[in-house]
XYZ file of C-alpha atoms in Angstrom:
517
model
C 12.984 -52.050 239.846
C 15.804 -53.894 241.594
C 19.185 -52.212 241.994
C 21.071 -55.489 241.419
C 21.800 -57.357 238.175
C 22.563 -61.045 237.858
C 26.239 -61.565 237.157
C 28.927 -64.211 237.265
C 30.560 -64.896 240.644
C 33.386 -62.536 241.061
C 36.985 -63.761 240.829
C 39.580 -62.569 243.373
C 41.030 -59.252 242.241
C 43.847 -56.988 243.076
C 43.201 -53.349 242.389
C 40.592 -52.357 239.893
C 38.532 -54.969 238.075
C 39.757 -56.252 234.767
C 37.910 -55.094 231.700
C 35.840 -58.379 231.265
C 34.941 -58.679 234.921
C 31.335 -57.839 236.012
C 29.656 -58.038 239.389
C 26.192 -57.919 240.847
C 25.334 -55.376 243.464
C 25.037 -58.099 246.063
C 28.452 -59.517 245.246
C 29.991 -56.029 245.397
C 28.417 -55.394 248.779
C 29.964 -58.608 250.073
C 33.456 -57.737 248.908
C 35.103 -54.866 250.674
C 37.691 -54.499 247.933
C 35.102 -54.198 245.134
C 32.875 -52.010 247.229
C 35.778 -49.586 247.920
C 36.419 -49.433 244.143
C 32.669 -48.564 243.561
C 32.545 -45.956 246.342
C 35.695 -44.127 245.359
C 34.642 -44.209 241.710
C 31.325 -42.541 242.634
C 33.120 -39.891 244.560
C 35.507 -39.141 241.706
C 32.602 -38.907 239.236
C 30.644 -36.679 241.596
C 33.599 -34.243 241.767
C 33.893 -34.188 238.003
C 30.133 -33.663 237.491
C 29.921 -30.413 239.456
C 31.800 -28.028 237.111
C 30.196 -29.766 234.027
C 26.651 -29.427 235.410
C 27.287 -25.794 236.145
C 28.737 -25.166 232.727
C 25.888 -26.877 230.898
C 23.355 -24.766 233.006
C 25.001 -21.786 231.669
C 24.725 -23.026 228.125
C 21.020 -23.619 228.683
C 20.629 -20.231 230.216
C 19.342 -21.459 233.552
C 20.383 -21.315 237.287
C 23.288 -23.635 237.952
C 21.067 -25.430 240.557
C 18.908 -26.857 237.706
C 21.925 -28.523 236.214
C 23.218 -29.810 239.536
C 19.690 -31.096 240.599
C 19.364 -32.751 237.158
C 22.764 -34.539 237.593
C 21.621 -35.811 241.098
C 18.234 -37.073 240.050
C 19.317 -38.539 236.754
C 22.224 -40.441 238.373
C 20.161 -41.804 241.241
C 17.177 -42.694 239.001
C 19.139 -44.357 236.305
C 20.970 -46.445 238.826
C 17.647 -48.253 239.383
C 16.041 -47.929 235.945
C 18.883 -48.131 233.441
C 19.924 -51.161 231.450
C 23.716 -50.497 231.573
C 25.415 -50.829 234.994
C 28.056 -48.365 235.923
C 26.981 -45.917 233.226
C 26.599 -42.224 234.431
C 23.624 -40.124 233.317
C 23.430 -36.412 234.211
C 22.888 -33.034 232.762
C 24.753 -32.877 229.325
C 25.870 -30.283 226.809
C 23.826 -32.029 224.042
C 20.586 -31.618 226.023
C 21.501 -28.135 227.120
C 21.870 -27.023 223.442
C 18.436 -28.522 222.564
C 16.522 -26.917 225.462
C 18.257 -23.529 225.523
C 15.795 -21.893 223.244
C 12.930 -22.890 225.429
C 14.479 -21.362 228.573
C 15.496 -18.254 226.702
C 12.160 -17.564 224.925
C 9.600 -18.966 227.282
C 11.079 -19.329 230.746
C 12.072 -22.106 233.138
C 8.542 -23.498 233.684
C 8.242 -24.249 229.985
C 11.747 -25.825 230.147
C 10.669 -28.137 232.920
C 7.498 -29.113 230.940
C 9.667 -29.872 227.960
C 11.854 -32.178 229.989
C 8.939 -34.081 231.351
C 7.418 -34.538 227.870
C 10.701 -35.608 226.470
C 10.927 -38.227 229.182
C 7.517 -39.506 228.349
C 8.455 -39.700 224.612
C 11.659 -41.591 225.445
C 9.646 -44.167 227.442
C 7.261 -44.611 224.465
C 10.154 -44.895 222.059
C 11.939 -47.357 224.320
C 8.858 -49.570 224.682
C 8.393 -49.477 220.897
C 11.946 -50.908 220.459
C 13.830 -47.843 219.139
C 17.001 -49.430 220.714
C 16.972 -52.127 217.947
C 17.933 -49.404 215.447
C 21.445 -49.422 216.898
C 22.217 -52.404 214.690
C 22.071 -49.995 211.631
C 25.024 -47.951 213.031
C 28.176 -49.212 211.314
C 31.462 -49.674 213.172
C 33.035 -46.771 211.448
C 30.463 -44.422 212.752
C 31.059 -45.760 216.234
C 34.835 -45.184 215.857
C 34.052 -41.639 214.562
C 31.729 -41.134 217.459
C 34.312 -42.109 220.019
C 37.069 -40.031 218.398
C 34.806 -36.940 218.053
C 33.836 -37.443 221.758
C 37.505 -37.445 222.682
C 38.111 -34.313 220.669
C 35.141 -32.565 222.288
C 36.118 -33.577 225.758
C 39.563 -32.108 225.212
C 38.480 -28.907 223.537
C 35.915 -28.263 226.227
C 38.941 -27.962 228.708
C 40.669 -25.281 226.581
C 38.624 -22.371 228.072
C 39.973 -23.358 231.480
C 43.552 -23.175 230.048
C 43.211 -20.156 227.807
C 40.010 -18.378 228.841
C 39.326 -15.017 230.514
C 40.068 -16.435 234.020
C 43.638 -17.362 232.978
C 45.755 -14.328 233.481
C 49.487 -13.511 233.273
C 49.655 -13.904 237.037
C 48.196 -17.349 237.353
C 48.802 -18.914 233.854
C 51.916 -20.832 234.719
C 50.486 -22.054 238.037
C 47.429 -23.425 236.153
C 49.593 -25.170 233.553
C 51.895 -26.637 236.207
C 48.937 -27.990 238.223
C 47.533 -29.578 235.090
C 50.931 -31.223 234.243
C 51.334 -32.466 237.808
C 47.900 -33.956 237.742
C 48.609 -35.671 234.522
C 51.884 -37.126 235.824
C 50.016 -38.444 238.979
C 47.405 -40.172 236.827
C 50.037 -41.684 234.498
C 52.476 -42.914 237.131
C 50.323 -43.797 240.221
C 48.487 -46.721 238.519
C 51.869 -48.377 237.812
C 52.587 -48.290 241.539
C 49.135 -49.045 243.078
C 45.481 -49.120 242.074
C 44.142 -49.226 245.636
C 42.809 -45.607 245.235
C 41.721 -44.113 241.953
C 44.428 -42.009 240.511
C 41.989 -39.144 239.536
C 40.824 -38.857 243.170
C 44.467 -38.707 244.390
C 45.285 -35.946 241.788
C 42.238 -33.887 242.902
C 43.046 -34.165 246.605
C 46.722 -33.447 246.280
C 46.284 -30.521 243.859
C 43.547 -29.016 246.100
C 45.825 -29.301 249.135
C 48.755 -27.738 247.239
C 46.544 -24.909 246.066
C 45.296 -24.132 249.455
C 48.619 -24.432 251.225
C 50.405 -22.223 248.781
C 47.426 -19.819 248.539
C 47.563 -19.959 244.754
C 45.178 -17.532 243.002
C 43.903 -19.992 240.376
C 40.234 -20.611 239.126
C 38.282 -22.898 241.345
C 34.992 -24.789 241.154
C 33.392 -21.968 243.209
C 34.201 -19.620 240.410
C 32.006 -21.541 237.932
C 28.768 -20.669 239.626
C 26.727 -20.579 242.804
C 26.179 -23.992 244.532
C 22.754 -24.826 245.926
C 22.142 -24.615 249.682
C 19.003 -26.807 249.977
C 17.683 -30.113 248.597
C 15.592 -30.254 245.423
C 11.872 -30.289 246.000
C 8.950 -31.710 244.051
C 7.288 -29.237 241.748
C 4.781 -29.160 238.834
C 5.674 -26.547 236.081
C 3.436 -23.552 236.105
C 2.248 -23.692 232.418
C -1.181 -23.779 230.946
C -2.216 -27.241 229.987
C -3.406 -26.282 226.516
C -2.728 -27.274 222.893
C -0.767 -24.056 222.436
C 1.692 -25.088 225.173
C 2.003 -28.536 223.588
C 2.732 -26.933 220.263
C 5.594 -24.915 221.878
C 7.342 -27.629 223.715
C 6.652 -30.712 221.593
C 9.274 -30.043 218.860
C 12.026 -29.419 221.523
C 10.786 -32.355 223.583
C 11.055 -34.691 220.565
C 14.533 -33.379 219.653
C 15.591 -33.775 223.264
C 14.233 -37.421 223.392
C 15.989 -38.480 220.207
C 19.250 -36.918 221.113
C 19.198 -38.211 224.626
C 18.351 -41.799 223.536
C 21.033 -41.804 220.714
C 23.789 -40.465 223.006
C 22.805 -42.893 225.822
C 22.744 -45.914 223.601
C 25.912 -45.175 221.923
C 27.526 -44.647 225.376
C 26.105 -47.997 226.529
C 27.556 -49.679 223.494
C 30.917 -48.068 224.261
C 30.772 -49.296 227.878
C 29.829 -52.791 226.612
C 33.053 -52.801 224.577
C 35.194 -51.496 227.349
C 33.901 -53.990 229.935
C 33.299 -56.854 227.423
C 29.741 -57.313 228.737
C 26.223 -56.959 227.369
C 23.602 -54.436 228.478
C 19.791 -54.194 227.934
C 19.451 -51.318 225.465
C 15.647 -51.342 225.493
C 15.627 -50.922 229.245
C 18.201 -48.196 228.907
C 16.072 -46.311 226.443
C 12.893 -46.289 228.571
C 14.996 -45.932 231.738
C 16.415 -42.619 230.432
C 12.857 -41.424 229.821
C 11.678 -42.318 233.255
C 14.730 -40.619 234.809
C 14.031 -37.492 232.825
C 10.386 -37.461 234.065
C 11.600 -37.758 237.645
C 14.271 -34.924 236.926
C 11.554 -32.708 235.455
C 9.266 -32.953 238.484
C 12.285 -32.148 240.723
C 13.161 -29.031 238.769
C 16.115 -30.378 236.829
C 17.065 -29.399 233.227
C 17.076 -33.009 232.034
C 19.995 -35.014 230.691
C 21.241 -38.356 229.263
C 24.328 -40.513 229.478
C 27.509 -38.570 230.093
C 30.323 -40.220 228.091
C 33.244 -38.435 229.739
C 32.116 -39.178 233.304
C 31.130 -42.678 232.372
C 34.736 -43.287 231.055
C 35.957 -41.838 234.355
C 33.788 -44.298 236.241
C 34.400 -47.360 234.160
C 37.833 -46.942 232.616
C 39.765 -44.717 234.977
C 38.268 -45.831 238.291
C 37.321 -49.420 237.464
C 33.595 -49.383 238.503
C 31.392 -52.086 237.196
C 28.104 -51.886 239.161
C 25.061 -49.636 239.746
C 26.530 -48.787 243.065
C 28.988 -46.350 241.606
C 26.218 -44.657 239.498
C 23.937 -44.230 242.539
C 26.734 -42.953 244.842
C 27.883 -40.536 242.163
C 24.386 -38.829 242.480
C 24.367 -39.072 246.272
C 27.893 -37.794 246.702
C 27.039 -34.982 244.264
C 24.212 -33.758 246.401
C 26.197 -34.147 249.651
C 29.153 -32.237 248.143
C 27.270 -29.337 246.779
C 24.781 -28.931 249.671
C 26.650 -30.157 252.635
C 30.264 -29.560 251.729
C 29.822 -26.676 249.241
C 32.545 -24.687 250.851
C 35.039 -27.501 250.575
C 34.134 -28.305 247.016
C 34.376 -24.603 245.875
C 38.143 -24.588 246.642
C 38.976 -27.423 244.223
C 41.085 -25.976 241.475
C 39.611 -26.350 238.057
C 43.130 -27.384 236.884
C 42.751 -30.682 238.685
C 39.496 -31.440 236.999
C 40.951 -30.360 233.642
C 43.768 -32.838 234.077
C 41.214 -35.578 234.852
C 39.215 -34.813 231.670
C 42.332 -34.582 229.495
C 43.241 -38.102 230.678
C 39.718 -39.213 229.886
C 39.951 -37.739 226.308
C 43.302 -39.468 225.691
C 41.882 -42.814 226.968
C 38.708 -42.438 224.933
C 40.324 -41.685 221.577
C 40.820 -44.779 219.350
C 44.480 -44.236 218.430
C 44.564 -47.458 216.473
C 42.090 -45.987 214.051
C 44.473 -43.258 212.987
C 47.709 -45.269 212.746
C 49.255 -45.215 209.287
C 49.158 -48.959 208.854
C 45.478 -49.094 209.788
C 44.592 -46.280 207.446
C 46.464 -48.012 204.575
C 44.564 -51.323 205.134
C 41.125 -49.660 205.771
C 38.917 -49.194 202.786
C 38.681 -45.436 201.836
C 34.935 -45.530 202.277
C 35.257 -46.655 205.894
C 37.735 -43.929 206.609
C 35.401 -41.378 204.932
C 32.504 -42.442 207.195
C 34.723 -42.143 210.300
C 35.970 -38.699 209.289
C 32.622 -37.322 208.328
C 31.300 -38.338 211.774
C 34.183 -36.657 213.499
C 34.089 -33.456 211.441
C 30.333 -32.937 211.689
C 30.307 -33.760 215.483
C 33.188 -31.407 216.279
C 31.878 -28.714 213.937
C 28.308 -28.703 215.417
C 29.194 -29.836 218.961
C 26.331 -32.226 218.613
C 27.021 -35.944 218.625
C 23.559 -36.715 217.288
C 24.276 -34.694 214.034
C 27.645 -36.417 213.615
C 26.234 -39.867 213.998
C 23.326 -39.044 211.609
C 25.718 -37.744 208.969
C 28.011 -40.749 209.441
C 25.176 -43.262 208.967
C 23.964 -41.357 205.878
C 27.379 -41.374 204.309
C 27.777 -45.038 205.099
C 24.491 -45.824 203.437
C 25.374 -43.895 200.290
C 28.778 -45.411 199.986
C 27.329 -48.897 200.693
C 24.682 -48.425 198.012
C 27.306 -47.383 195.493
C 29.394 -50.416 196.207
C 26.608 -53.032 195.980
C 25.215 -51.267 192.838
C 28.017 -52.972 190.986
C 27.471 -56.506 192.334
C 24.677 -57.417 190.032
C 25.479 -58.961 186.629
C 23.563 -60.043 183.586
C 25.176 -62.668 181.413
C 23.848 -63.610 177.973
C 24.339 -67.473 177.733
C 25.181 -69.361 174.570
C 22.170 -69.790 172.271
C 20.084 -72.842 172.998
C 19.269 -75.537 170.458
C 16.059 -73.595 169.704
C 17.007 -70.745 167.392
C 14.212 -68.557 168.568
C 15.218 -68.537 172.257
C 17.766 -66.515 174.210
C 18.657 -67.099 177.963
C 19.978 -64.345 180.317
C 21.428 -65.267 183.699
C 20.990 -62.499 186.297
C 23.160 -62.815 189.452
C 23.241 -60.758 192.607
C 21.088 -58.807 195.147
C 18.607 -56.616 193.304
C 17.366 -53.529 194.916
C 16.800 -49.853 194.054
C 20.585 -49.125 193.658
C 21.780 -52.291 191.910
C 18.764 -52.694 189.568
C 18.785 -49.189 188.032
C 20.896 -50.250 185.041
C 19.096 -53.651 184.597
C 16.981 -52.392 181.815
C 20.023 -51.624 179.691
C 21.583 -55.089 179.827
C 19.375 -56.727 177.180
C 19.534 -56.694 173.322
C 15.899 -55.927 172.587
C 16.303 -55.675 168.761
C 18.745 -58.449 168.203
C 17.291 -61.172 170.383
C 15.133 -63.972 169.074
C 11.390 -64.455 169.820
C 11.510 -66.092 173.258
C 13.564 -64.582 176.095
C 14.306 -66.510 179.340
C 15.629 -64.636 182.324
C 17.225 -67.098 184.773
C 17.001 -65.717 188.335
C 18.442 -68.702 190.077
C 21.383 -66.746 191.458
C 19.530 -63.474 192.124
C 17.215 -62.151 194.764
C 14.703 -59.410 194.327
C 14.320 -57.072 197.460
C 12.067 -54.195 196.469
C 9.451 -52.696 194.194
C 12.136 -50.738 192.302
C 13.574 -53.996 190.944
C 10.106 -55.367 189.981
C 9.468 -52.135 188.157
C 12.805 -52.618 186.249
C 11.952 -56.185 185.331
C 8.437 -54.874 184.149
C 10.250 -52.333 181.991
C 12.330 -55.111 180.389
C 9.270 -57.158 179.740
C 7.380 -54.112 178.258
C 10.319 -53.352 175.849
C 10.354 -56.945 174.560
C 6.596 -57.096 174.201
C 6.651 -53.847 172.157
C 8.712 -55.823 169.648
C 6.331 -58.733 169.749
C 8.601 -60.934 171.884
C 7.820 -62.897 175.067
C 9.675 -62.992 178.423
C 9.772 -65.834 180.850
C 11.305 -65.613 184.325
C 12.685 -68.835 185.745
C 14.595 -70.047 188.752
C 13.325 -67.406 191.245
C 13.393 -68.318 194.909
C 10.279 -68.258 197.018
C 10.638 -64.741 198.315
C 11.328 -63.305 194.827
C 8.453 -65.252 193.281
C 6.084 -63.921 195.982
C 7.239 -60.250 195.409
C 6.891 -60.688 191.629
C 3.418 -62.252 191.885
C 2.337 -59.439 194.150
C 3.735 -56.440 192.249
C 4.624 -57.374 188.604
C 2.504 -55.464 186.108
C 0.809 -53.452 188.844
C 3.261 -50.634 189.310
C 2.134 -48.345 186.545
C 3.541 -48.599 183.008
C 6.498 -50.676 184.007
C 8.158 -47.724 185.809
């Protein structure tokens, strides 16, 4: 799979690329300015990936090396296979939560087998077009998803500010370093964007910590860094139906969570960069990357929204080069420069992630004037997505609940869009005409049967469907019920004006649904 993507010819730039600019890999390689942006962005992301990968390994109950190796193989693989340039995939908390029971109850080999099977399932789902389901996720769910993500990114930094490693002796040093890091990242871009502000903050705070010999938590305190390269392996599990029964439920859950989080992240990057990405390729690309990761002993992963925002929004990267280099730099840092990386203060990375959280949150969505204008149903969908996501720490659950709430509220709204109007009596005294108007489906047609005067109407009843459309069997059953009630009183019903689709559905189902119900 080629590393490059066709893209418009780059315009001259100063500093980081504008949101709407996009470049091919070849164009970036020919431009020292753009290439520098991509390289530095990859380095910043690699530094940010290290503590996250270690933390997610701890959540999954495995050696930190499994998370670090997963972050390396996922980033490098998705740089070639993925459909969204500049997006970062690595070990994630959502995947760690899903696979943790496998590692705890059955061991690491079963975990690796689960990751490989999940990757295969993602490839299958991607080929089958699961990415097309993204069209059914409303904007309010996306806004809730982004806001919940920002909250989770911020709250995930709180243990580094108030946890066990924060003592009376180092508390104010930690807080001071975080504040200085935030100031650097806010003010430096106003002066120059030649070097990413997060990288400057990390370097300066590390230098200050070492020079002053400050006793503050560092990356090395988060877990042991690997000393060798990942190697190819096959999980030592029996290839039996029993093994499949054990890992299949977890693999399916991992596949769905990974695809959902990756596609939502891709959509978010599309919006930030004002470009389009291949969601189908991204879906099966994530699966292929997980298969590669599993065979190299990684714990699996998916798109990382926080690190992707560092790459795209904070550092200005736009191509697959930054994604590829993030993985390469990660491996170099943890294997070749582990002693240097270990002295980076966690406060520096906390400051970076806080800036990411602030930049990710959709502040416009919670402004008072926005809330006043926004329909309450839209606000309810957004809030339900945020609450469930933050409560469960699972973005997939939050999105699922948000979509469900949106569906219910939508059905309630459109249920009242159907009207039945009794027209003036025709010249024939034994005929009554009813005009039905609106989109008829299970929610809007439930009350249809109660809109007619079965006893008071004359002999012949005409139902005019010129301005109506029948969408499902529930509506056909409701019309059958109307016809049955009239026929019980010796009256006839004629439906006129139906469009071609409605006529076809009536011809196929009318009178064949069982007693008019």
